[in-house]
mmCIF file of C-alpha atoms in Angstrom:
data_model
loop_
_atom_site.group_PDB
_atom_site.id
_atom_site.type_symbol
_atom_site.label_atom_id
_atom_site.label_comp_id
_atom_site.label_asym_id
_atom_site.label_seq_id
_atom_site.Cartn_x
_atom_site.Cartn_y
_atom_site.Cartn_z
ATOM 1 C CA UNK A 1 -8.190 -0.420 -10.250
ATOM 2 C CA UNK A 2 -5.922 2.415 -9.956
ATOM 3 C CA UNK A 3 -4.140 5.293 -11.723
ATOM 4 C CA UNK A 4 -1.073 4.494 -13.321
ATOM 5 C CA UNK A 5 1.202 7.366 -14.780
ATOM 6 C CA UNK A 6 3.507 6.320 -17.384
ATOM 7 C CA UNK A 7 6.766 8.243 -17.389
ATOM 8 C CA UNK A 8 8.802 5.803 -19.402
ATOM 9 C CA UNK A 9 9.705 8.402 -22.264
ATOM 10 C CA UNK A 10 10.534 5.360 -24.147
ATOM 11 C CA UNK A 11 7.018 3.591 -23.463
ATOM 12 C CA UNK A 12 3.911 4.452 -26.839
ATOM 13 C CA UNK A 13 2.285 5.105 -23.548
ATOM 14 C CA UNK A 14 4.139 7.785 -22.391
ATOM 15 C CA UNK A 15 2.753 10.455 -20.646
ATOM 16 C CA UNK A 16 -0.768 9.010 -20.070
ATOM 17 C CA UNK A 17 -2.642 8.103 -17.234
ATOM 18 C CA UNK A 18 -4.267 4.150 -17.560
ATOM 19 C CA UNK A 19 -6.088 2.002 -15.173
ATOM 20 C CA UNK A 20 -4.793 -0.747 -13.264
ATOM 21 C CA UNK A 21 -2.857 -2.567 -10.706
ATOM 22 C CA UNK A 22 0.208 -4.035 -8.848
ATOM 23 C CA UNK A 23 0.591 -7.787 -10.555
ATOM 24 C CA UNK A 24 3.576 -8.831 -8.908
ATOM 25 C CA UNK A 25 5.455 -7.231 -5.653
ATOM 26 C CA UNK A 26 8.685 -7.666 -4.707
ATOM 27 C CA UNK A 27 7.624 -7.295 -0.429
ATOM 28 C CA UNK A 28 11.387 -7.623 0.338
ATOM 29 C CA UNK A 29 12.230 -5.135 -1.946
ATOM 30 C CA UNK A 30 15.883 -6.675 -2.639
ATOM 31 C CA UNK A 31 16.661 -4.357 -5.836
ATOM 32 C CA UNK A 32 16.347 -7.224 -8.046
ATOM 33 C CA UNK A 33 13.620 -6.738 -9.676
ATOM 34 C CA UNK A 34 10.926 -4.307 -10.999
ATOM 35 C CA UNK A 35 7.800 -4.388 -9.850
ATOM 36 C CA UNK A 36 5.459 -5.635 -12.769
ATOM 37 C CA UNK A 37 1.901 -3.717 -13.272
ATOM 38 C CA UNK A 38 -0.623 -4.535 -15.605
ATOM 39 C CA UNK A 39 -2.984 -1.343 -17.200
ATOM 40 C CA UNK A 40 -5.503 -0.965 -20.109
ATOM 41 C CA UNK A 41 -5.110 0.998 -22.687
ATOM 42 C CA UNK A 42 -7.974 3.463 -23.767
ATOM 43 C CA UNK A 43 -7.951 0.931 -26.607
ATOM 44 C CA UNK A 44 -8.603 -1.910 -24.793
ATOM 45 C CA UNK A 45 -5.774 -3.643 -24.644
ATOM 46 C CA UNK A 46 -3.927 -4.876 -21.390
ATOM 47 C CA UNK A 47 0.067 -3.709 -21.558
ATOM 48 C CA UNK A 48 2.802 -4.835 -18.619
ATOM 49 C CA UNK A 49 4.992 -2.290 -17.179
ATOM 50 C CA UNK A 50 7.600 -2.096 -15.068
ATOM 51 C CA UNK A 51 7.774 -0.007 -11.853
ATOM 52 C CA UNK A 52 10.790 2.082 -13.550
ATOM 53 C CA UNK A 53 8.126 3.039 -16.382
ATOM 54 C CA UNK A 54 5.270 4.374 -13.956
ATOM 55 C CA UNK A 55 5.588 7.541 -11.316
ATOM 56 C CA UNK A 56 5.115 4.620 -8.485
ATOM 57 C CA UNK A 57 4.865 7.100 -5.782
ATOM 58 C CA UNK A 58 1.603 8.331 -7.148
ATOM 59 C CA UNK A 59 0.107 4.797 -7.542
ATOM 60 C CA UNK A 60 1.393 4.221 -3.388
ATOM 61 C CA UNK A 61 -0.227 7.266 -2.688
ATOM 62 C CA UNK A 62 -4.179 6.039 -3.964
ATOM 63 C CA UNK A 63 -3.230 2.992 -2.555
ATOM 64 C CA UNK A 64 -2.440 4.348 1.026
ATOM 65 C CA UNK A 65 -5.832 6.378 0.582
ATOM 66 C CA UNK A 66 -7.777 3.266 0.031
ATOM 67 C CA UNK A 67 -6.239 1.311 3.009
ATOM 68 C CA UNK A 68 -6.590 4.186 5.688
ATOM 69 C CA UNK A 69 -10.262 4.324 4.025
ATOM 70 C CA UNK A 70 -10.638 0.926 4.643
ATOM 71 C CA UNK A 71 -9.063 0.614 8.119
ATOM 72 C CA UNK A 72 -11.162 3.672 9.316
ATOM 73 C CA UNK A 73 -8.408 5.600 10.826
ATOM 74 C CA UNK A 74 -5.005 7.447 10.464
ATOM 75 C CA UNK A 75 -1.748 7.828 11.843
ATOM 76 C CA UNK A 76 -1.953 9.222 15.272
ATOM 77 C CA UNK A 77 -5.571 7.651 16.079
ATOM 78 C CA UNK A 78 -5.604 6.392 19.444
ATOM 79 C CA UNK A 79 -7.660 2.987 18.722
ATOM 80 C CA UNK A 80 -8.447 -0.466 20.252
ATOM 81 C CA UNK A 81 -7.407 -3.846 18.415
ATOM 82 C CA UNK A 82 -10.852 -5.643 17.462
ATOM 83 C CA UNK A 83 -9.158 -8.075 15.730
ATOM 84 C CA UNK A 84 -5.333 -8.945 14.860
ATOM 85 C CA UNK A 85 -3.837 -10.832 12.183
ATOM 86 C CA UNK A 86 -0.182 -11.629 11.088
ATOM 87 C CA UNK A 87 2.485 -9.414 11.844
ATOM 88 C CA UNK A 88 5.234 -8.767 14.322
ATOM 89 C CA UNK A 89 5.395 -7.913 17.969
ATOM 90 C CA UNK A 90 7.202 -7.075 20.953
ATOM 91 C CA UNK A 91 7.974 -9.320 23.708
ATOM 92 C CA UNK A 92 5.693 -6.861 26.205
ATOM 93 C CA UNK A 93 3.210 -5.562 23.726
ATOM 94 C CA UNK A 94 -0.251 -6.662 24.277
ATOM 95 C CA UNK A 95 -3.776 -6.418 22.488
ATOM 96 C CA UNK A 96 -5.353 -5.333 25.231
ATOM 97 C CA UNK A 97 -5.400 -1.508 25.676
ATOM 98 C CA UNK A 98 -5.159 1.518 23.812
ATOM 99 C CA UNK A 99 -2.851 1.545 21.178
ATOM 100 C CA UNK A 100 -1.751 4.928 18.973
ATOM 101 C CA UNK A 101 -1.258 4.292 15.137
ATOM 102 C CA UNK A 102 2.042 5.645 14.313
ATOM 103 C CA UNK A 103 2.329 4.436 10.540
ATOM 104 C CA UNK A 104 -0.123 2.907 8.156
ATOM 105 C CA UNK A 105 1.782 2.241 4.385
ATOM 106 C CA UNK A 106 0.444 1.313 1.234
ATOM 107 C CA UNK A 107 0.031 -2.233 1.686
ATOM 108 C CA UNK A 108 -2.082 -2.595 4.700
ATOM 109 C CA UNK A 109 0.643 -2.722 7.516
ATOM 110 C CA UNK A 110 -0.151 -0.681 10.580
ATOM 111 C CA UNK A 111 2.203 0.296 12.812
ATOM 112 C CA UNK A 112 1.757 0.763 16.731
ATOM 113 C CA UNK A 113 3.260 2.498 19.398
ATOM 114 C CA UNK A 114 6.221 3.236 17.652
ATOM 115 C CA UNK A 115 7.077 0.257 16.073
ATOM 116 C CA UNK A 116 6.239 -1.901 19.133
ATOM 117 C CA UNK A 117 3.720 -4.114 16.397
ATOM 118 C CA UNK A 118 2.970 -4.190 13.400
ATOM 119 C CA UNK A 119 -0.359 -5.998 11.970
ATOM 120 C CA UNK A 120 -1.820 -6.449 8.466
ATOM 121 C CA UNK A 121 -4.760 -4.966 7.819
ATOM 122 C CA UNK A 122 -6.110 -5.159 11.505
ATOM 123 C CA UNK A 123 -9.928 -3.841 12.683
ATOM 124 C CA UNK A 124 -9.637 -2.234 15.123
ATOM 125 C CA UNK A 125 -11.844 0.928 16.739
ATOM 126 C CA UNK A 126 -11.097 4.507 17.237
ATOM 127 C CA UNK A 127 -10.981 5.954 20.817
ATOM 128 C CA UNK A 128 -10.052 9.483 19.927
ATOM 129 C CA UNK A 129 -8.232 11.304 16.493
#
């Protein structure tokens, strides 16, 4: 569970600070729809709102801190790849090696060597910060 800000003036909700989550994503992010979040109310009750309604940014941002957390390591970590998983990579990129982490975002995709791969949620080891 996370902090979610409603800033839908509109919203009974407006202005507070719930808990919950991300229900449904839109990962290709075509403009065509809202993302849809589900919170609880200090009440009790469970409410839907859109991703218009909520300061989304600040909901990314605990949910960046929680991945890095979990990935043990930041943007500009020099690491090597334990283990891999989907993702996309360059014709010459290779596990092997020392790679350098040049973006992590809020879902769990890390970035290395400047875009040359990107893997979800990989382990990998840190070498130097």
């Amino acid at each position: 569970m996370f902090d979610i800000k409603v800033i839908d003036k509109e919203n009974e909700f407006y202005g507070e600070t719930l808990k919950g989550g991300c229900f449904y994503y839109d990962v290709k992010h075509t403009g065509d729809s809202d993302d849809l979040y589900v919170a609880t109310t200090k009440d009790g009750r469970k409410i839907k709102l859109l991703s218009s309604q909520i300061d989304e940014e600040y909901y990314h941002r605990q949910k960046l801190e929680k991945v890095v957390e979990e990935i043990g390591t930041k943007i500009g970590d020099t690491v090597i790849i334990l283990k891999g998983g989907s993702g996309s990579y360059s014709r010459e990129w290779k596990f092997e090696g020392e790679h350098i982490i040049t973006n992590v975002d809020f879902t769990g995709h890390v970035t290395f060597d400047n875009g040359n791969a990107t893997i979800f949620r990989p382990k990998v080891q840190v070498v130097s910060s």
